XYZ file of C-alpha atoms in Angstrom:
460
model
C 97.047 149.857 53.879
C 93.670 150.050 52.994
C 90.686 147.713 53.360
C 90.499 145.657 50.375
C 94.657 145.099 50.588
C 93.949 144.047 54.323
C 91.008 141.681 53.263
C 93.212 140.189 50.742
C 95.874 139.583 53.378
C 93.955 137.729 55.943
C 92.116 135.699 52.771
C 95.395 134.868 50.638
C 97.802 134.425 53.881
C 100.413 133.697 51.694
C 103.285 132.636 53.766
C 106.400 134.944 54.401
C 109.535 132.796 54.190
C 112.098 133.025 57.193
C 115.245 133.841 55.641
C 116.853 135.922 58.610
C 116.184 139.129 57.365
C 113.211 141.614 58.490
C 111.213 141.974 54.840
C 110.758 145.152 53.259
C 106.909 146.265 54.245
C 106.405 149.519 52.636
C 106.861 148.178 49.338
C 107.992 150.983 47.276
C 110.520 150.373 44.788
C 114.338 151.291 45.516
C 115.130 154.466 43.471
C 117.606 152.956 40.296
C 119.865 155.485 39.650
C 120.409 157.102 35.915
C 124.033 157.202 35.892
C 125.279 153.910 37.201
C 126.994 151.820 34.279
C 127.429 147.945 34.604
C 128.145 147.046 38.116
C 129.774 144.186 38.604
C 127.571 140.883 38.012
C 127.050 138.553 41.517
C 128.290 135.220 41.699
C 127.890 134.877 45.327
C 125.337 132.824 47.012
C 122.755 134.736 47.681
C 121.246 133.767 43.986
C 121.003 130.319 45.287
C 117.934 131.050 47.394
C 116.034 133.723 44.908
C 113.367 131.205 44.818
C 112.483 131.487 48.516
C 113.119 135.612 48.021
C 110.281 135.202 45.231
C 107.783 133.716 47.442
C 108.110 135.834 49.958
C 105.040 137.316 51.429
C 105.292 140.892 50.646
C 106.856 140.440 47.143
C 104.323 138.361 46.513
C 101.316 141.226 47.690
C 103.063 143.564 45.246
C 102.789 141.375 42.024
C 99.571 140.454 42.812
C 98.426 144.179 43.049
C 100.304 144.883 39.996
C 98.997 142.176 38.184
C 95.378 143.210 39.299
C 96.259 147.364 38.266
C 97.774 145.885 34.918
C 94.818 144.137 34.370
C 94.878 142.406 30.455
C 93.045 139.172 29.032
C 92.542 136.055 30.177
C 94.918 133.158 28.725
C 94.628 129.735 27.385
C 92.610 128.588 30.794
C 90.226 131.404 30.544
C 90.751 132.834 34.002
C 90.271 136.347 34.595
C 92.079 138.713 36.745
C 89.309 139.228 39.136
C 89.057 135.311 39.699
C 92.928 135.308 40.421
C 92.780 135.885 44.716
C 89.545 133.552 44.961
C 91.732 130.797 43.265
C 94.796 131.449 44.849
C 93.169 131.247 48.592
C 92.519 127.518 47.135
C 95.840 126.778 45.713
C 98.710 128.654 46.738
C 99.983 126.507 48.889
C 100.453 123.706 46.349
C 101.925 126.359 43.794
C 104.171 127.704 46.697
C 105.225 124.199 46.746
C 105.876 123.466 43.867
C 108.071 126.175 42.889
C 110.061 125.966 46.069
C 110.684 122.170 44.833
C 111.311 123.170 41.414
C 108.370 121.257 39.413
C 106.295 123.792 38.669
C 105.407 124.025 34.820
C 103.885 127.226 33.765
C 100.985 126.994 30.594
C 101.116 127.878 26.687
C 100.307 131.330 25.970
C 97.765 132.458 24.389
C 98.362 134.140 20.624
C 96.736 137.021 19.830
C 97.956 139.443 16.809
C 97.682 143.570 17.183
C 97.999 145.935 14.467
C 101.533 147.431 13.908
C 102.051 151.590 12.679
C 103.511 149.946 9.499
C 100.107 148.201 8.690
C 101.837 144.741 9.477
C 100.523 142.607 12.839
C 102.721 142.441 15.748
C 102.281 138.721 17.922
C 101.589 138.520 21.579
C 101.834 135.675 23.674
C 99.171 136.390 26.860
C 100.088 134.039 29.896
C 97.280 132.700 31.920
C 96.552 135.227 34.857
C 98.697 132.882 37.175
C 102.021 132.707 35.217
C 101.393 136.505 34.986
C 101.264 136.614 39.117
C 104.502 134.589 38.629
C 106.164 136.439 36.004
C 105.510 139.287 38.368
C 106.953 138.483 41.432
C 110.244 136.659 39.909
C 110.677 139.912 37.497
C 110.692 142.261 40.934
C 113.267 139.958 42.643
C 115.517 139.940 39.341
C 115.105 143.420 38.111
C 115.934 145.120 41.486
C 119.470 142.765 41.084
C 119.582 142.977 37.490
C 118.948 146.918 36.420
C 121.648 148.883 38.293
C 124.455 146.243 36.509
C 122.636 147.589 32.630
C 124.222 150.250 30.307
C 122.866 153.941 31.426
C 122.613 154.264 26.955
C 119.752 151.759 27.575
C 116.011 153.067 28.570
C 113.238 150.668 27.264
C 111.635 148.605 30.244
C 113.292 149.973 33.396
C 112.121 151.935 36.100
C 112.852 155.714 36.275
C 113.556 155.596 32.629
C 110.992 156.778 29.534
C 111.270 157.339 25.568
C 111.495 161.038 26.284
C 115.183 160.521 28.453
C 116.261 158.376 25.154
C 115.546 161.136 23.053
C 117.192 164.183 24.664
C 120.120 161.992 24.752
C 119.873 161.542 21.386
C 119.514 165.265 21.334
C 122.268 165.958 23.467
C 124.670 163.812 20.664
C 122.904 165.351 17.936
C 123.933 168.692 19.421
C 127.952 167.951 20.294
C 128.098 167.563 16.282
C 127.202 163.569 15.909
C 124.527 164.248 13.582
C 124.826 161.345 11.466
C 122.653 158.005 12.740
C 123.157 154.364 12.081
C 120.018 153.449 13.017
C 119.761 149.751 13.395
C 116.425 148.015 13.190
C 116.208 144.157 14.910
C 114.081 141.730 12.538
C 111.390 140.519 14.633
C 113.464 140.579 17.325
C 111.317 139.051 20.452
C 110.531 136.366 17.493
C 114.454 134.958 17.150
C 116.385 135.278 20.334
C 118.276 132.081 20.502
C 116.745 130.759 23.766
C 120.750 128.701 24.621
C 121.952 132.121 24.394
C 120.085 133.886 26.678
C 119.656 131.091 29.252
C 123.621 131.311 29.234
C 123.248 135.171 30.155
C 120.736 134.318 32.488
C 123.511 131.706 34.581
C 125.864 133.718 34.900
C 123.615 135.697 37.175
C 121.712 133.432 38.599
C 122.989 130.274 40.819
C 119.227 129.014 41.857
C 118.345 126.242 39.695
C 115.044 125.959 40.433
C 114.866 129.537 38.931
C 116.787 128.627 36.010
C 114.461 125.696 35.172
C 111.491 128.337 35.399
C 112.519 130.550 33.319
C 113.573 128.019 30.466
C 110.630 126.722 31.209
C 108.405 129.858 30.631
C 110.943 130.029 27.223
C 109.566 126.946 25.980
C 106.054 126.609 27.460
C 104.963 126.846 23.806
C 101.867 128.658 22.298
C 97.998 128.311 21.656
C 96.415 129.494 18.453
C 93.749 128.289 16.670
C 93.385 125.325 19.572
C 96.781 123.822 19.025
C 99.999 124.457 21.100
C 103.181 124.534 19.473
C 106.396 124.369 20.582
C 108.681 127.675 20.510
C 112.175 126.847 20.307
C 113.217 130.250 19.656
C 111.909 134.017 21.018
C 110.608 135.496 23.938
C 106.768 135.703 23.453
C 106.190 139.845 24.395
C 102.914 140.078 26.734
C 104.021 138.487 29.631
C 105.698 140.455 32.517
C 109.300 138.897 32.118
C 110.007 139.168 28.053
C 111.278 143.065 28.180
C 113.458 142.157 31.541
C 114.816 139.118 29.334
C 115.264 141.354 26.163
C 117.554 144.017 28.019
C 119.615 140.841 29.166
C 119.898 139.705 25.858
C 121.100 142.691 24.466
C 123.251 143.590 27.183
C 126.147 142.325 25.497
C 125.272 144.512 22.769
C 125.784 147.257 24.943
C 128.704 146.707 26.319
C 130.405 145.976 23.231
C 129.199 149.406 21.856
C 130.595 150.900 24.909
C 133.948 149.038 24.267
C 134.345 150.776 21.178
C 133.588 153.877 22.320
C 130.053 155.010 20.513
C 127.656 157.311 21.425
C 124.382 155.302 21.192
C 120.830 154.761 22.350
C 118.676 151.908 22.601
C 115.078 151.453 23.880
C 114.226 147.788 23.706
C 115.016 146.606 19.894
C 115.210 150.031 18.644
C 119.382 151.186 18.853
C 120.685 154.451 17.566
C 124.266 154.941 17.263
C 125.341 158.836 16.619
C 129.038 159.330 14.628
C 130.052 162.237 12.448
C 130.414 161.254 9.557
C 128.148 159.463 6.762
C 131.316 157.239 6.102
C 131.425 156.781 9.760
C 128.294 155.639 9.756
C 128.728 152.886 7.280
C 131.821 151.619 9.200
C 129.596 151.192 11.989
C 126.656 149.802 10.546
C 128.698 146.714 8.957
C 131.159 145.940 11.658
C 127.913 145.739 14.252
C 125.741 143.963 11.764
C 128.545 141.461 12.072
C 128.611 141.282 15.592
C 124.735 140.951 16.301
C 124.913 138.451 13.230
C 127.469 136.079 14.632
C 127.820 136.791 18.401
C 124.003 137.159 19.540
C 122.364 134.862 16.536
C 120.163 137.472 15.634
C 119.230 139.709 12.363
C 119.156 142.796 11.152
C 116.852 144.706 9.343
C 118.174 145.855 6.063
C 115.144 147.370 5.046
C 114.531 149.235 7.822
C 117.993 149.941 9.363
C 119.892 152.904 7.709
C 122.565 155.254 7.610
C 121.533 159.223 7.693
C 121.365 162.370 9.345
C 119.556 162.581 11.979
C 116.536 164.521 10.882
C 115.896 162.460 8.177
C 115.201 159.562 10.972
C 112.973 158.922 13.117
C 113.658 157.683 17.048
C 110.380 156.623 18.818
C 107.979 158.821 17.060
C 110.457 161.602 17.365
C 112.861 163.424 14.932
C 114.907 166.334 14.842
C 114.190 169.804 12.711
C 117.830 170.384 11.833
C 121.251 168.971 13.161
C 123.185 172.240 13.995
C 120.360 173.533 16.599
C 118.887 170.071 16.870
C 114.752 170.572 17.986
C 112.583 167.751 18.891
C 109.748 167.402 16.826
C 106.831 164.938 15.829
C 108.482 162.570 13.275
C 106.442 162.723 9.968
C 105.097 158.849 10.023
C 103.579 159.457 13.788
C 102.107 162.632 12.380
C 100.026 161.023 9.208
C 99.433 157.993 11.853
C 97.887 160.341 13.987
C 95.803 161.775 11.063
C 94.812 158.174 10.030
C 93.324 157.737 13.449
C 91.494 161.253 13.858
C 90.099 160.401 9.891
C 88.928 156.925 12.234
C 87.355 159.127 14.660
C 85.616 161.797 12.542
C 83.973 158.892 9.892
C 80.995 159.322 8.619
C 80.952 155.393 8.903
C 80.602 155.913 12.601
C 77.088 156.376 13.842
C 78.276 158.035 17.332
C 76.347 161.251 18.754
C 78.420 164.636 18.712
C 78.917 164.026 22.431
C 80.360 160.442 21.722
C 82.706 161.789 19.456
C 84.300 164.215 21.372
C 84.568 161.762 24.302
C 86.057 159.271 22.113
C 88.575 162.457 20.127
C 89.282 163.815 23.779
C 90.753 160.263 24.931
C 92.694 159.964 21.892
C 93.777 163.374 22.180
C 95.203 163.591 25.638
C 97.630 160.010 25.115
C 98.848 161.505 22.002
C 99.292 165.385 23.811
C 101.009 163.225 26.731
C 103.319 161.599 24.575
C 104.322 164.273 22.311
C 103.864 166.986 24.598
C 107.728 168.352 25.325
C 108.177 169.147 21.191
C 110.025 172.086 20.954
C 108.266 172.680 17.595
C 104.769 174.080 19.300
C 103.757 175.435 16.328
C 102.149 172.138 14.785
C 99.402 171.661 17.668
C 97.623 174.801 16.261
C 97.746 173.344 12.782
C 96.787 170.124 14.491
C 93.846 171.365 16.443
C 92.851 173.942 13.193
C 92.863 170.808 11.551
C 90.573 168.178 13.718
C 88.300 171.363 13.825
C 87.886 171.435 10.302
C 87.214 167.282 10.091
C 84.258 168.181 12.250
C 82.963 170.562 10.401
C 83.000 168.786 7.232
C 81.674 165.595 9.174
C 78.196 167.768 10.390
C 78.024 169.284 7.307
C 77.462 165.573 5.274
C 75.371 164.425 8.393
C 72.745 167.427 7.923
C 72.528 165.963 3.866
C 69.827 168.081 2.561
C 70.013 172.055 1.791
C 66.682 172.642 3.965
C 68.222 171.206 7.104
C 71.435 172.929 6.111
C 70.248 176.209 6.484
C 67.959 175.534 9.293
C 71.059 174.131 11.611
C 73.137 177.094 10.434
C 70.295 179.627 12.003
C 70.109 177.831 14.572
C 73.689 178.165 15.612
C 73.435 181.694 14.881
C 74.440 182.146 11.720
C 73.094 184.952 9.642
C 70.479 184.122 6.760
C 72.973 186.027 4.205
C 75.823 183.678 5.608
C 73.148 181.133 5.782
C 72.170 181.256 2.552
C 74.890 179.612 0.881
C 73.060 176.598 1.045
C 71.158 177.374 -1.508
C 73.812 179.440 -3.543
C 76.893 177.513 -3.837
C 77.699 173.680 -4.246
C 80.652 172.247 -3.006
C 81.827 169.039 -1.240
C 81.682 168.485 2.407
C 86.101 169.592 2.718
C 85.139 172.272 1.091
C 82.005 173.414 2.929
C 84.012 172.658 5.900
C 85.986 175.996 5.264
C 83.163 178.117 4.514
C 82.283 181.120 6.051
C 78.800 180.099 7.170
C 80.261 176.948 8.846
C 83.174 178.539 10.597
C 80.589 181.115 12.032
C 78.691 177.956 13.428
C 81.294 176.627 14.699
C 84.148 178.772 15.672
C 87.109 177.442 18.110
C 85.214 178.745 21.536
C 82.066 176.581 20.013
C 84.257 173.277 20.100
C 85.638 174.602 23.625
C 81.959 174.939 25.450
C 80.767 171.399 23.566
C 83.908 169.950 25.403
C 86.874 169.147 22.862
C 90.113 170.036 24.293
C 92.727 171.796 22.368
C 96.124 170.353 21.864
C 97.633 174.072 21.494
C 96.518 174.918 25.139
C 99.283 173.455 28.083
């Protein structure tokens, strides 16, 4: 333990909770393993006292630090993350209190609205900085219970598992000969879950009803925009800690039931892909579950996004596949021209940045999207990619330099020859074109980009 954890300690001195069991100290998270498949759901009694487990001292430590390394905005009461220990060494004990008795109400969130890849806006609820800390240390208590009992088809939200394990199992089905997808898209799914519903998975888990009043609590606690709060009677507002442990309860059912029937399927979060042989397969399926998510779990489907189809012809988290009889990952088209869109952002002449700027700002963009991405077994498209950004950069100097004087001065000065040079004053041509030319590519030739700093997506 370092300093700053032990200064925290002897400042917060939250108080551990005698239960008659040493607590954990090291506070690493047990290893949840990949292949375990619905364990049998707890009814016994020690989900009476999860409320004392969720104050306990060291669970508590490890949502605060996580809440401090997650960071995010302040809510509705304006408090930031760094104020968070300062006001809990003043309050604590009358919040410890509170929720051990059951009467603690948590605030409205705070609605903010982020851009979605299909150009639509995508809501988020942000909790004040406190519910967060709360929402924190109830979701480590539950998921650690909760997670080994979920389908091993299900990977959004859960430790050990990633987008890149959902799609090599897609893969993997693609492979045996399932090549056809029903891919079925949940309309504004976090929006619309029937908050009865879930609170009805939620009991038969839980016994504490202290916890149970929380969490319908944190369900309805209603939202802020535009300085109202209204109620939500419906949804679990995404952008606080618990709404993607909720969402794999909710949908829990929906696993199992695929299960039942024996599919092969894959779901991260809202996003489930069931793999049959058949296009008229594939329809079967897509109407008989429509029914069931219509009628059992209250919610909707997506018409015009959900679909029937080979599997190529989809896309799974930003993925596809380049054929279905020797089934290669690949960078689905849409992420592709999103990608573009945002390197188009980066490169605009719009933006007044330095040359240095701009590669700081490309190189940051570039390594997310190369550590996404970066298992493709289609390796050819970062050298188009990187040929590509070159070129945008190219064409970008060439419209900054405007005038055919300073044209062929910068050209000579990055060692061009005059009879390369020259073209300046020779040949007229827009700035894509010029971009290709030989005078620029002598400029500015791959090794250039390399010593001004812009990494290459084609190099591991």
């Amino acid at each position: 333990m370092n300093g700053k954890q032990q200064k925290d300690q002897l400042e917060l001195n939250f108080e551990a909770v005698s239960t008659g069991n040493a607590p954990r100290t090291d506070n690493r998270e047990e290893p949840q393993p990949l292949t375990v498949t619905h364990e049998h759901e707890s009814h016994e009694d020690d989900t009476k006292q999860l409320m004392e487990e969720i104050v306990r001292e060291t669970n508590l430590y490890e949502a605060l630090k996580k809440v401090r390394r997650n960071k995010g905005r302040p809510g509705i009461d304006g408090m930031t993350v760094g104020e968070l220990p300062g006001f809990l060494r003043k309050n604590w004990p009358m919040i410890r209190r509170k929720l051990l008795e059951g009467t603690y109400q948590p605030k409205p969130v705070r609605r903010v609205e982020i851009p979605k890849p299909d150009g639509g806006k995508r809501k988020l609820g942000i909790p004040t900085v406190l519910d967060r800390f709360v929402q924190q240390a109830i979701l480590q208590v539950l998921q650690k219970r909760w997670d080994r009992t979920f389908s091993d088809s299900s990977y959004g939200f859960r430790p050990k598992r990633s987008a890149h394990q959902a799609v090599g199992k897609a893969q993997q089905y693609v492979r045996e000969g399932y090549g056809v997808v029903v891919d079925i898209d949940l309309e504004k799914f976090f929006d619309r879950v029937n908050h009865d519903i879930l609170m009805s998975r939620v009991a038969r888990r839980i016994q504490d009803k202290r916890l149970l009043k929380l969490l319908r609590r944190y369900l309805e606690a209603g939202v802020m925009e535009n300085g109202l709060v209204s109620p939500t009677e419906e949804g679990t507002p995404q952008g606080g800690p618990l709404s993607p442990l909720l969402s794999n309860l909710m949908l829990d059912d929906l696993d199992r039931e695929l299960a039942r029937r024996g599919h092969r399927f894959v779901r991260y979060a809202d996003d489930c892909n069931i793999y049959v042989g058949s296009l008229a397969a594939g329809q079967r399926v897509m109407e008989s579950v429509s029914r069931y998510i219509t009628k059992k779990l209250k919610l909707r489907v997506n018409g015009s996004k959900s679909a029937v189809d080979w599997a190529s012809r989809r896309s799974f988290l930003g993925f596809s596949f380049h054929n279905v009889k020797e089934p290669r990952i690949r960078i689905a088209p849409k992420a592709r021209e999103r990608f573009k869109d945002r390197i188009r952002e980066l490169t605009s002449r719009h933006q007044a940045w330095s040359l240095p700027r701009r590669i700081r700002e490309l190189n940051v963009y570039l390594r997310g999207w190369k550590g996404y991405f970066g298992h493709i077994e289609t390796p050819s498209i970062w050298r188009a990619m990187d040929g590509w950004i070159r070129r945008r950069l190219r064409a970008m100097i060439w419209r900054q330099w405007k005038h055919t004087k300073k044209r062929y001065g910068e050209l000579r000065k990055w060692g061009v020859p005059p009879e390369y040079a020259s073209i300046v004053f020779r040949r007229q041509g827009g700035s894509w074109a010029m971009s290709q030319s030989r005078a620029m590519t002598l400029a500015f030739p791959p090794e250039r980009w390399r010593e001004i700093g812009l990494i290459a997506l084609s190099v591991s």
